[in-house]
CSV table of C-alpha atoms in Angstrom, one decimal:
chain,number,residue,atom,x,y,z
S,1,MET,CA,0.0,0.0,0.0
S,2,ARG,CA,2.7,2.4,1.0
S,3,ASP,CA,4.7,1.6,-2.2
S,4,LEU,CA,1.6,2.3,-4.2
S,5,PHE,CA,1.3,5.8,-2.6
S,6,ALA,CA,5.0,6.4,-3.0
S,7,ASN,CA,4.7,5.6,-6.7
S,8,LEU,CA,1.7,7.8,-7.2
S,9,TYR,CA,3.3,10.7,-5.3
S,10,SER,CA,6.5,10.6,-7.3
S,11,ARG,CA,4.6,10.4,-10.5
S,12,VAL,CA,2.5,13.4,-9.7
S,13,VAL,CA,5.4,15.5,-8.5
S,14,SER,CA,7.6,14.6,-11.5
S,15,PHE,CA,4.7,15.4,-13.8
S,16,PHE,CA,4.4,18.9,-12.5
S,17,LYS,CA,8.2,19.3,-12.3
S,18,SER,CA,8.7,18.3,-15.9
S,19,THR,CA,5.8,20.5,-17.3
S,20,GLU,CA,7.2,23.5,-15.3
S,21,GLU,CA,10.7,23.1,-16.5
S,22,ILE,CA,10.1,22.3,-20.2
S,23,GLY,CA,6.8,24.0,-20.6
S,24,GLU,CA,6.9,27.5,-19.2
S,25,GLN,CA,10.5,28.5,-19.8
S,26,THR,CA,11.1,27.6,-23.4
S,27,LYS,CA,7.8,26.6,-24.9
S,28,GLU,CA,6.8,30.1,-25.9
S,29,VAL,CA,10.3,30.7,-27.4
S,30,ALA,CA,10.0,27.6,-29.5
S,31,ARG,CA,6.5,28.5,-30.6
S,32,ASN,CA,7.4,32.0,-31.7
S,33,ARG,CA,10.6,31.0,-33.5
S,34,LEU,CA,8.8,28.2,-35.3
S,35,LYS,CA,5.9,30.5,-36.3
S,36,LEU,CA,8.3,33.0,-37.8
S,37,VAL,CA,10.3,30.4,-39.6
S,38,LEU,CA,7.2,28.8,-41.1
S,39,MET,CA,6.0,32.1,-42.3
S,40,GLN,CA,9.3,32.6,-44.1
S,41,ASP,CA,9.1,29.1,-45.6
S,42,ARG,CA,5.5,29.5,-46.7
S,43,THR,CA,5.8,33.0,-48.1
S,44,ASN,CA,9.3,32.5,-49.5
S,45,LEU,CA,10.2,35.9,-48.0
S,46,THR,CA,13.8,35.8,-46.7
S,47,PRO,CA,14.8,38.0,-43.8
S,48,ALA,CA,16.6,40.2,-46.3
S,49,VAL,CA,13.4,40.7,-48.3
S,50,LEU,CA,11.4,41.4,-45.2
S,51,GLU,CA,14.0,44.0,-44.1
S,52,ARG,CA,13.7,45.7,-47.5
S,53,MET,CA,9.9,45.7,-47.2
S,54,ARG,CA,10.3,47.2,-43.7
S,55,GLY,CA,12.5,49.9,-45.1
S,56,GLU,CA,10.2,50.8,-47.9
S,57,LEU,CA,7.2,51.0,-45.5
S,58,ILE,CA,9.1,53.3,-43.2
S,59,ASN,CA,9.9,55.6,-46.1
S,60,LEU,CA,6.3,55.6,-47.2
S,61,LEU,CA,4.8,56.2,-43.8
S,62,SER,CA,7.4,58.8,-42.9
S,63,LYS,CA,5.8,61.1,-45.4
S,64,TYR,CA,2.7,61.4,-43.2
S,65,VAL,CA,3.8,60.8,-39.7
S,66,GLU,CA,6.9,60.9,-37.6
S,67,LEU,CA,7.5,57.4,-36.4
S,68,ASP,CA,9.8,55.4,-34.2
S,69,LYS,CA,11.7,53.4,-36.8
S,70,GLU,CA,13.3,51.1,-34.3
S,71,LEU,CA,10.0,50.0,-32.8
S,72,LEU,CA,8.1,49.5,-36.0
S,73,GLU,CA,7.0,45.9,-36.1
S,74,LEU,CA,6.2,43.9,-39.2
S,75,ASN,CA,5.0,40.4,-38.6
S,76,PHE,CA,3.0,37.7,-40.2
S,77,GLU,CA,0.1,36.2,-38.3
S,78,GLN,CA,-2.0,33.3,-39.1
S,79,GLU,CA,-5.8,33.7,-38.8
S,80,GLY,CA,-7.4,30.5,-39.6
S,81,ASP,CA,-6.6,29.7,-43.2
S,82,GLN,CA,-5.6,33.2,-44.0
S,83,MET,CA,-2.3,34.9,-43.5
S,84,ALA,CA,-2.2,38.5,-42.3
S,85,LEU,CA,0.7,40.9,-42.5
S,86,MET,CA,0.5,42.9,-39.2
S,87,LEU,CA,2.2,46.3,-39.1
S,88,SER,CA,2.5,48.1,-35.8
S,89,ILE,CA,3.6,51.7,-36.2
S,90,PRO,CA,4.7,53.6,-33.1
S,91,VAL,CA,3.7,57.3,-34.0
S,92,VAL,CA,5.9,59.9,-32.4
S,93,ARG,CA,3.8,62.8,-33.7
S,94,ALA,CA,1.5,63.6,-36.6
S,95,LYS,CA,3.1,65.8,-39.3
S,96,THR,CA,1.7,69.2,-40.1
S,97,GLU,CA,-0.1,69.9,-43.3
S,98,GLU,CA,2.9,71.7,-44.8
S,99,GLU,CA,5.2,68.9,-44.0
S,100,ILE,CA,3.0,66.4,-45.6
S,101,GLN,CA,2.6,68.6,-48.7
S,102,LYS,CA,6.3,69.0,-49.0
S,103,ALA,CA,7.0,65.3,-48.7
S,104,ILE,CA,4.4,64.5,-51.3
S,105,GLN,CA,5.8,67.1,-53.7
S,106,GLU,CA,9.3,65.8,-53.2
S,107,ASP,CA,8.1,62.3,-53.8
S,108,GLU,CA,6.3,63.3,-57.0
S,109,ALA,CA,9.3,65.2,-58.2
S,110,LEU,CA,11.5,62.1,-57.7
S,111,LYS,CA,8.9,60.0,-59.6
S,112,ASN,CA,8.9,62.4,-62.5
S,113,VAL,CA,12.6,62.4,-62.7
S,114,ALA,CA,12.6,58.6,-62.7
S,115,LEU,CA,10.0,58.5,-65.4
S,116,ALA,CA,11.7,61.2,-67.5
S,117,ASP,CA,14.9,59.0,-67.4
S,118,ASP,CA,13.3,56.2,-69.3
S,119,GLU,CA,11.3,57.8,-72.0
S,120,ASP,CA,9.7,54.7,-73.5
S,121,GLU,CA,6.7,55.2,-75.7
S,122,ASP,CA,4.6,53.0,-73.4
S,123,ASP,CA,5.3,55.2,-70.4
S,124,GLU,CA,4.2,58.5,-72.1
S,125,GLU,CA,0.6,58.1,-71.0
S,126,GLY,CA,1.6,57.5,-67.5
S,127,VAL,CA,3.7,60.7,-67.5
S,128,LYS,CA,0.8,62.7,-68.8
S,129,GLU,CA,-1.4,61.5,-66.0
S,130,GLU,CA,1.2,62.2,-63.4
S,131,THR,CA,1.7,65.8,-64.6
S,132,ASP,CA,-2.1,66.3,-64.7
S,133,GLU,CA,-2.2,65.3,-61.0
S,134,ASN,CA,0.7,67.6,-60.3
S,135,SER,CA,-1.0,70.6,-61.9
S,136,GLU,CA,-4.1,69.9,-59.7
S,137,GLU,CA,-2.0,69.9,-56.7
S,138,ASN,CA,-0.3,73.1,-57.7
S,139,GLU,CA,-3.7,74.8,-57.6
S,140,GLU,CA,-3.4,74.4,-53.9
S,141,GLU,CA,-5.9,71.7,-53.2
S,142,SER,CA,-6.3,71.4,-49.5
S,143,SER,CA,-4.1,68.7,-48.0
S,144,GLU,CA,-7.1,67.2,-46.2
S,145,ASP,CA,-8.4,66.1,-49.6
S,146,ILE,CA,-5.2,64.5,-50.5
S,147,GLU,CA,-5.1,62.7,-47.3
S,148,GLU,CA,-8.6,61.5,-47.9
S,149,GLU,CA,-7.6,60.4,-51.4
S,150,ASN,CA,-4.7,58.4,-50.0
S,151,SER,CA,-6.7,56.8,-47.3
S,152,GLU,CA,-9.2,55.8,-49.9
S,153,GLU,CA,-6.6,54.4,-52.1
S,154,SER,CA,-5.1,52.4,-49.3
S,155,GLU,CA,-8.5,51.2,-48.3
S,156,ALA,CA,-9.2,50.2,-51.9
S,157,GLU,CA,-5.9,48.2,-51.9
S,158,GLU,CA,-6.8,46.5,-48.7
S,159,GLY,CA,-10.1,45.6,-50.2
S,160,GLU,CA,-8.4,44.1,-53.2
S,161,GLU,CA,-6.2,42.0,-51.1
S,162,VAL,CA,-9.1,40.7,-49.1
S,163,LYS,CA,-10.9,39.9,-52.4
S,164,GLN,CA,-7.9,38.0,-53.7
S,165,GLU,CA,-7.8,36.0,-50.5
S,166,GLU,CA,-11.5,35.3,-50.8
S,167,GLU,CA,-11.1,34.3,-54.4
S,168,THR,CA,-8.5,31.7,-53.5
S,169,SER,CA,-10.7,30.3,-50.8
S,170,GLU,CA,-13.6,30.2,-53.3
S,171,GLU,CA,-11.4,28.4,-55.7
S,172,THR,CA,-10.7,25.7,-53.3
S,173,LYS,CA,-14.4,25.5,-52.5
S,174,GLU,CA,-15.2,25.3,-56.2
S,175,GLU,CA,-12.7,22.5,-56.6
S,176,GLY,CA,-14.5,20.7,-53.9
S,177,VAL,CA,-17.8,21.3,-55.6
S,178,ASN,CA,-16.4,20.0,-58.9
S,179,GLU,CA,-15.2,16.9,-57.4
S,180,GLY,CA,-18.6,16.4,-55.9
S,181,VAL,CA,-20.2,17.0,-59.3
S,182,ASN,CA,-17.8,14.5,-61.0
S,183,GLU,CA,-18.6,11.9,-58.5
S,184,GLY,CA,-22.2,12.5,-59.0
S,185,VAL,CA,-21.8,12.2,-62.8
S,186,ASN,CA,-19.9,9.0,-62.4
S,187,GLU,CA,-22.6,7.6,-60.2
S,188,GLU,CA,-25.4,8.6,-62.4
S,189,PRO,CA,-24.7,6.4,-65.4
S,190,LYS,CA,-24.3,3.4,-63.1
S,191,LYS,CA,-27.7,4.1,-61.7
S,192,SER,CA,-29.2,4.5,-65.0
S,193,LYS,CA,-27.7,1.3,-66.1
S,194,LYS,CA,-29.1,-0.4,-63.1
S,195,ASP,CA,-32.4,1.2,-63.9
S,196,ASN,CA,-32.2,-0.1,-67.4
S,197,GLU,CA,-31.4,-3.5,-66.2
S,198,SER,CA,-34.3,-3.5,-63.8
S,199,GLU,CA,-36.5,-2.2,-66.6
S,200,LYS,CA,-35.3,-5.0,-68.9
S,201,GLU,CA,-36.1,-7.6,-66.2
T,1,MET,CA,46.1,24.7,-43.6
T,2,THR,CA,44.1,21.7,-44.6
T,3,GLY,CA,40.9,21.1,-42.6
T,4,ARG,CA,39.2,17.8,-41.9
T,5,VAL,CA,35.9,17.2,-43.6
T,6,ILE,CA,33.6,15.0,-41.5
T,7,VAL,CA,30.1,13.9,-42.6
T,8,ILE,CA,27.5,13.2,-39.9
T,9,THR,CA,25.1,10.6,-41.2
T,10,SER,CA,22.7,7.9,-40.0
T,11,GLY,CA,20.4,6.5,-42.6
T,12,LYS,CA,17.4,6.6,-40.3
T,13,GLY,CA,15.7,9.9,-39.7
T,14,GLY,CA,15.2,11.4,-36.2
T,15,VAL,CA,18.1,9.8,-34.4
T,16,GLY,CA,19.8,13.1,-33.9
T,17,LYS,CA,22.1,13.9,-36.8
T,18,THR,CA,21.4,17.6,-36.8
T,19,THR,CA,21.5,17.9,-33.0
T,20,THR,CA,24.9,16.0,-33.1
T,21,SER,CA,26.2,18.3,-35.9
T,22,ALA,CA,25.2,21.4,-34.1
T,23,ASN,CA,26.7,20.3,-30.8
T,24,ILE,CA,30.0,18.8,-32.1
T,25,GLY,CA,30.5,21.9,-34.3
T,26,THR,CA,29.9,24.2,-31.4
T,27,ALA,CA,32.1,22.2,-29.0
T,28,LEU,CA,34.9,22.1,-31.5
T,29,ALA,CA,34.7,25.9,-32.0
T,30,LYS,CA,34.6,26.4,-28.3
T,31,ALA,CA,37.8,24.5,-28.0
T,32,GLY,CA,39.4,27.0,-30.4
T,33,ASN,CA,39.0,25.4,-33.8
T,34,LYS,CA,37.7,27.2,-36.8
T,35,VAL,CA,34.6,25.3,-37.8
T,36,VAL,CA,32.1,25.4,-40.7
T,37,LEU,CA,28.8,23.5,-40.4
T,38,ILE,CA,27.2,22.7,-43.8
T,39,ASP,CA,23.5,21.8,-43.9
T,40,THR,CA,23.2,19.5,-46.9
T,41,ASP,CA,19.6,18.7,-46.2
T,42,ILE,CA,18.3,20.9,-49.1
T,43,GLY,CA,14.6,21.4,-48.9
T,44,LEU,CA,14.4,20.4,-45.3
T,45,ARG,CA,16.8,22.6,-43.5
T,46,ASN,CA,16.9,22.6,-39.7
T,47,LEU,CA,20.5,23.2,-38.6
T,48,ASP,CA,19.9,26.9,-38.6
T,49,LEU,CA,17.1,26.4,-36.1
T,50,LEU,CA,19.2,24.4,-33.7
T,51,LEU,CA,21.9,27.0,-33.8
T,52,GLY,CA,19.4,29.9,-33.4
T,53,LEU,CA,20.6,31.4,-36.7
T,54,GLU,CA,17.4,31.1,-38.7
T,55,ASN,CA,16.8,34.9,-39.0
T,56,ARG,CA,20.3,35.7,-40.2
T,57,ILE,CA,20.4,33.6,-43.3
T,58,VAL,CA,20.6,35.7,-46.4
T,59,TYR,CA,22.3,33.3,-48.9
T,60,THR,CA,22.3,29.5,-49.0
T,61,ILE,CA,24.5,26.8,-50.4
T,62,VAL,CA,22.4,26.9,-53.6
T,63,ASP,CA,23.1,30.6,-54.0
T,64,VAL,CA,26.8,29.8,-53.8
T,65,VAL,CA,26.6,27.0,-56.4
T,66,GLU,CA,24.5,29.2,-58.7
T,67,GLU,CA,26.9,32.0,-58.3
T,68,ARG,CA,24.5,34.6,-56.8
T,69,CYS,CA,27.0,35.2,-54.1
T,70,LYS,CA,30.5,34.4,-53.0
T,71,LEU,CA,31.1,31.5,-50.6
T,72,LYS,CA,32.3,33.9,-47.9
T,73,GLN,CA,29.1,35.9,-48.1
T,74,ALA,CA,27.0,32.8,-47.5
T,75,LEU,CA,28.8,31.8,-44.2
T,76,VAL,CA,26.7,32.9,-41.3
T,77,LYS,CA,28.8,33.5,-38.2
T,78,ASP,CA,27.5,32.2,-34.9
T,79,LYS,CA,26.1,34.6,-32.3
T,80,LYS,CA,28.5,33.7,-29.5
T,81,ASN,CA,31.4,32.0,-31.2
T,82,PRO,CA,33.2,33.8,-34.0
T,83,ASN,CA,35.0,30.5,-34.8
T,84,LEU,CA,31.8,28.9,-35.9
T,85,ALA,CA,30.1,29.5,-39.2
T,86,LEU,CA,27.0,28.0,-40.9
T,87,LEU,CA,26.5,27.4,-44.6
T,88,ALA,CA,22.7,26.9,-44.7
T,89,ALA,CA,20.7,24.7,-47.1
T,90,ALA,CA,18.0,26.3,-49.3
T,91,GLN,CA,14.5,25.6,-48.1
T,92,THR,CA,12.7,26.0,-51.4
T,93,ARG,CA,14.8,23.7,-53.6
T,94,ASP,CA,15.5,19.9,-53.7
T,95,LYS,CA,18.5,17.7,-53.4
T,96,SER,CA,19.4,18.0,-57.1
T,97,ALA,CA,20.2,21.7,-56.7
T,98,VAL,CA,23.7,20.9,-55.6
T,99,THR,CA,25.8,18.1,-57.2
T,100,GLN,CA,28.5,15.9,-55.7
T,101,ASP,CA,31.3,17.8,-57.6
T,102,GLN,CA,29.9,21.2,-56.5
T,103,LEU,CA,29.9,20.1,-52.9
T,104,LYS,CA,33.4,18.7,-53.2
T,105,GLU,CA,34.6,22.0,-54.6
T,106,ILE,CA,33.0,23.9,-51.7
T,107,CYS,CA,34.7,21.6,-49.2
T,108,GLU,CA,38.1,22.0,-50.9
T,109,GLU,CA,37.7,25.8,-50.8
T,110,LEU,CA,36.8,25.8,-47.1
T,111,LYS,CA,39.5,23.3,-46.1
T,112,LYS,CA,42.1,26.1,-46.8
T,113,LYS,CA,40.7,28.3,-44.1
T,114,TYR,CA,39.0,26.1,-41.5
T,115,ASP,CA,40.1,23.3,-39.2
T,116,PHE,CA,36.9,21.4,-39.4
T,117,ILE,CA,34.1,21.2,-42.0
T,118,LEU,CA,31.1,19.2,-40.7
T,119,LEU,CA,28.5,18.1,-43.2
T,120,ASP,CA,25.0,17.5,-41.7
T,121,CYS,CA,23.7,14.7,-44.0
T,122,PRO,CA,20.0,14.2,-44.9
T,123,ALA,CA,18.3,10.9,-43.8
T,124,GLY,CA,18.1,8.2,-46.4
T,125,ILE,CA,20.7,6.7,-48.8
T,126,GLU,CA,19.7,8.5,-51.9
T,127,GLN,CA,21.1,11.5,-53.7
T,128,GLY,CA,21.3,13.7,-50.7
T,129,PHE,CA,23.4,11.2,-48.8
T,130,GLN,CA,25.7,10.5,-51.8
T,131,ASN,CA,26.3,14.2,-52.2
T,132,ALA,CA,27.1,14.8,-48.6
T,133,VAL,CA,29.5,11.9,-48.4
T,134,ALA,CA,31.3,12.8,-51.6
T,135,GLY,CA,32.9,15.8,-50.0
T,136,ALA,CA,34.1,14.1,-46.8
T,137,THR,CA,37.0,12.0,-45.8
T,138,GLU,CA,35.7,11.0,-42.4
T,139,ALA,CA,32.3,10.0,-41.1
T,140,ILE,CA,30.3,9.8,-37.9
T,141,VAL,CA,27.4,7.4,-38.0
T,142,VAL,CA,24.7,8.4,-35.5
T,143,THR,CA,22.4,5.7,-34.2
T,144,THR,CA,20.2,4.9,-31.2
T,145,PRO,CA,19.9,1.6,-29.3
T,146,GLU,CA,16.8,0.8,-31.3
T,147,MET,CA,16.5,-2.1,-33.8
T,148,SER,CA,15.5,0.1,-36.8
T,149,ALA,CA,18.2,2.7,-36.2
T,150,VAL,CA,20.9,0.0,-35.7
T,151,ARG,CA,19.8,-1.8,-38.9
T,152,ASP,CA,19.9,1.4,-40.9
T,153,ALA,CA,23.3,2.3,-39.4
T,154,ASP,CA,24.6,-1.1,-40.5
T,155,ARG,CA,23.5,-0.3,-44.1
T,156,ILE,CA,25.2,3.1,-43.9
T,157,ILE,CA,28.4,1.5,-42.7
T,158,GLY,CA,28.3,-0.9,-45.6
T,159,LEU,CA,27.9,2.0,-48.0
T,160,LEU,CA,30.7,4.0,-46.3
T,161,GLU,CA,33.1,1.1,-46.5
T,162,ALA,CA,32.6,1.0,-50.3
T,163,LYS,CA,33.6,4.6,-50.6
T,164,GLU,CA,37.3,5.1,-51.3
T,165,GLU,CA,37.3,8.7,-50.1
T,166,ILE,CA,36.1,7.8,-46.6
T,167,GLU,CA,39.3,7.0,-44.7
T,168,SER,CA,37.6,6.4,-41.3
T,169,TYR,CA,34.2,6.2,-39.8
T,170,LYS,CA,33.1,6.0,-36.1
T,171,LEU,CA,29.9,5.3,-34.3
T,172,LEU,CA,28.0,7.7,-32.0
T,173,LEU,CA,25.3,6.2,-29.9
T,174,ASN,CA,22.6,8.7,-29.1
T,175,ARG,CA,19.7,8.8,-26.7
T,176,VAL,CA,21.0,6.1,-24.4
T,177,ARG,CA,18.7,5.5,-21.4
T,178,PRO,CA,20.8,3.9,-18.6
T,179,ASN,CA,17.6,3.1,-16.6
T,180,LEU,CA,16.2,1.0,-19.4
T,181,ILE,CA,19.5,-0.7,-20.0
T,182,LYS,CA,19.7,-1.6,-16.4
T,183,GLU,CA,16.3,-3.2,-16.6
T,184,ASN,CA,17.4,-5.1,-19.7
T,185,ASP,CA,14.8,-3.3,-21.8
T,186,MET,CA,17.2,-1.6,-24.0
T,187,MET,CA,20.2,-2.8,-25.9
T,188,SER,CA,23.4,-1.8,-24.1
T,189,VAL,CA,26.3,0.2,-25.7
T,190,GLU,CA,28.3,-3.0,-25.8
T,191,ASP,CA,25.5,-4.8,-27.6
T,192,VAL,CA,25.3,-2.2,-30.3
T,193,VAL,CA,29.0,-1.9,-30.8
T,194,GLU,CA,29.3,-5.7,-31.0
T,195,ILE,CA,26.5,-5.9,-33.6
T,196,LEU,CA,27.9,-3.2,-35.8
T,197,SER,CA,31.5,-4.0,-35.1
T,198,CYS,CA,32.4,-0.3,-35.4
T,199,LYS,CA,34.7,1.9,-33.3
T,200,LEU,CA,32.8,4.2,-30.9
T,201,ILE,CA,33.4,7.9,-30.6
T,202,GLY,CA,30.6,8.9,-28.2
T,203,ILE,CA,27.7,7.8,-26.0
T,204,ILE,CA,25.1,10.5,-25.5
T,205,PRO,CA,22.5,10.0,-22.8
T,206,GLU,CA,18.8,10.9,-23.4
T,207,ASP,CA,18.4,14.3,-21.9
T,208,THR,CA,15.3,16.5,-21.6
T,209,GLY,CA,17.7,19.4,-21.8
T,210,ILE,CA,18.0,18.7,-25.5
T,211,ILE,CA,14.3,19.8,-25.9
T,212,THR,CA,14.7,23.0,-24.0
T,213,SER,CA,18.0,23.9,-25.7
T,214,THR,CA,16.5,23.2,-29.1
T,215,ASN,CA,13.6,25.5,-28.2
T,216,LYS,CA,16.0,28.3,-27.4
T,217,GLY,CA,18.2,27.6,-30.4
T,218,GLU,CA,21.2,27.1,-28.3
T,219,PRO,CA,23.3,23.9,-28.5
T,220,ILE,CA,23.4,21.9,-25.2
T,221,VAL,CA,27.2,21.9,-25.1
T,222,ASN,CA,26.8,25.5,-24.0
T,223,VAL,CA,25.0,24.3,-20.8
T,224,GLU,CA,27.8,23.4,-18.4
T,225,LYS,CA,25.8,21.2,-16.1
T,226,SER,CA,24.1,19.1,-18.8
T,227,LEU,CA,25.2,15.4,-19.0
T,228,ALA,CA,24.4,15.3,-22.7
T,229,GLY,CA,26.4,18.5,-23.2
T,230,GLN,CA,29.4,17.0,-21.4
T,231,ALA,CA,29.1,13.9,-23.5
T,232,TYR,CA,29.2,16.0,-26.7
T,233,ARG,CA,32.1,18.0,-25.4
T,234,ASN,CA,33.9,14.7,-24.9
T,235,VAL,CA,33.2,13.7,-28.5
T,236,ALA,CA,34.7,16.9,-29.7
T,237,GLN,CA,37.8,16.2,-27.6
T,238,ARG,CA,38.1,12.7,-29.1
T,239,ILE,CA,37.8,14.1,-32.6
T,240,MET,CA,40.7,16.4,-31.7
T,241,GLY,CA,42.7,13.3,-30.9
T,242,GLU,CA,42.5,13.3,-27.1
T,243,ASP,CA,41.9,10.2,-25.1
T,244,VAL,CA,38.8,10.9,-23.0
T,245,PRO,CA,37.1,8.1,-21.1
T,246,PHE,CA,33.4,7.5,-21.8
T,247,LEU,CA,30.9,8.8,-19.2
T,248,GLU,CA,29.7,6.2,-16.8
T,249,LEU,CA,26.0,6.8,-17.3
T,250,ASP,CA,24.6,4.1,-15.0
T,251,LYS,CA,26.0,5.8,-11.9
T,252,GLN,CA,24.1,9.0,-12.7
T,253,GLU,CA,20.5,9.2,-11.5
T,254,ASN,CA,17.8,11.6,-12.7
T,255,PRO,CA,18.2,14.5,-10.2
T,256,ILE,CA,14.5,15.1,-9.9
T,257,ILE,CA,13.7,11.5,-9.1
T,258,ALA,CA,16.6,11.5,-6.6
T,259,LYS,CA,15.2,14.5,-4.9
T,260,ILE,CA,11.7,13.0,-4.6
T,261,LYS,CA,13.2,9.9,-3.2
T,262,ASP,CA,15.0,12.0,-0.7
T,263,ILE,CA,11.9,13.9,0.3
T,264,PHE,CA,9.9,10.7,0.6
T,265,ALA,CA,12.5,9.1,2.8
T,266,LYS,CA,12.3,12.1,5.1
T,267,LEU,CA,8.5,11.9,5.2
T,268,LYS,CA,8.6,8.2,6.0
T,269,GLY,CA,11.0,8.9,8.9
T,270,LYS,CA,8.5,11.4,10.4
T,271,VAL,CA,5.5,9.0,10.1
C-alpha cells in the first residue's frame, strides 16, 4: 500500500516538475521561433526581403507621420486559413499639413525624374497622367483632400487584397464542388444502367 | 592549412544527426578550432534552427553554387562564437540543386581556411546522402539503441566502406537510457558496438535538456551542467585526438527523481 502511494506521489510530482521546466520556460520561445520560420518558408520571404519591405514601408509612412523606426514591427500572423501581415507603427507625432505637402511634392518630383529618365513610348501616357495630377496639386488643393484620397486608395488596396484571398478560398471550394459533381456524374450512369437492367427484367 | 571534412550521417531519420552536428560543431569551435557547419539537407533545413541562426540567413549553399554570391558571403557567423560558421541549405529547392562535384569544390575551398568542415547529412541513402558523403574523408554514424536505427546504421556503414574517399568512420550512440538498459529493456552500448563492429566515438544519454536547448536555439554543449552536453564536449575532444574516457552513465540518476526519493525518505521517517 505504501509503495503504491509512493509511486503515485513521485509520478504526480515529477509530472508537475517536468511540465514546469520544459513548458513555461522555453515553450513560448520555440512557438514564436517556429511561427516566424514557417511564415518565411511559406511565403518565400527571406529576412533580407522582409527587411527591405520594412525599409520601404518606413519611407512611405514617414511622409505622413513621424514614427519610431526602431520600434516598427512587421509580422505575419495566421488567422485560420488566411495569413495577415501585421504592421505596428509607433507614432511619435503627426506631421503638419505643410510637412505632408512638402513630402508629397518631393516624392512626385522624384517619380517624375525617374519617369523622365526612361522615356519609353509605353510610359508616355503615365507621365501625362502624373503631370495632370501635379497641376491639380499646384492649384493648392487642401491637404485634407489629398489625405482622404490616399486613405481611400489604401482602403481600396486592402479591399483588393481581401478579395484576392476570398477568391483563392472560393477556388478551393469550387474544386470541392467540382469533385462532388464529378462523383455525381460518375454515379449517375451506373444508376441509369441499373435502372435499365431493372427495366429489362 | 588543410581542414578535416567529416560527414554526420545515420540512414534513419530522427536519431539526432542535426543535433549532433550542431553540438559537435559548437564544441569544436569552443575548443578554439575554426569550424564550418554545412547543412546538406536541401529542402528540409533545420541546422539553422538548432543554432538559433534562422533569422540571419541571407544566402544559402544553392546561391553559392548558382553564383549569386561568394562562398564567404553565405557563411553565417555564430552569435556567440566567431570561430563557428554555418552554410545553410536552401529551403525551397531539392537535393538535385547541388551536385557531388559542387559540394566537393566547396569543401576543398573551405579546407584552406578552416580546421573542421562538418556536413550534416539528410536521412536516407539516396542522392542527398551520396552528395554529402562525396565531400568528406571521415564519417560519424549516428544511431540509437533501437532495432530500426541500428539496422539502418549497418546499411550506412556498408555504403561507407565501399567509398574510397572515406578514410575512417566511427559510431555515435545517441539517446541512451541507462535506466532502461539496467532493466534489460534496452540494448546496451556493448550490444550495439558488437552488432555493428564499429569503433565508438561517443555515448550520449537521453536528456530532456535537448528539448529546451532546441527550443531556445542554443546547443546543449553551452549548458555546463548538462550530462548530454558533457558527452558531446567529450566527443569533440576525441575528434581532436585526445583520449577521453566514456561517461559512466549508469551511476548517474535523474536528479528530480533522486530529490523526490530523498523527500519521501524524510516523510517516511517522520511518520
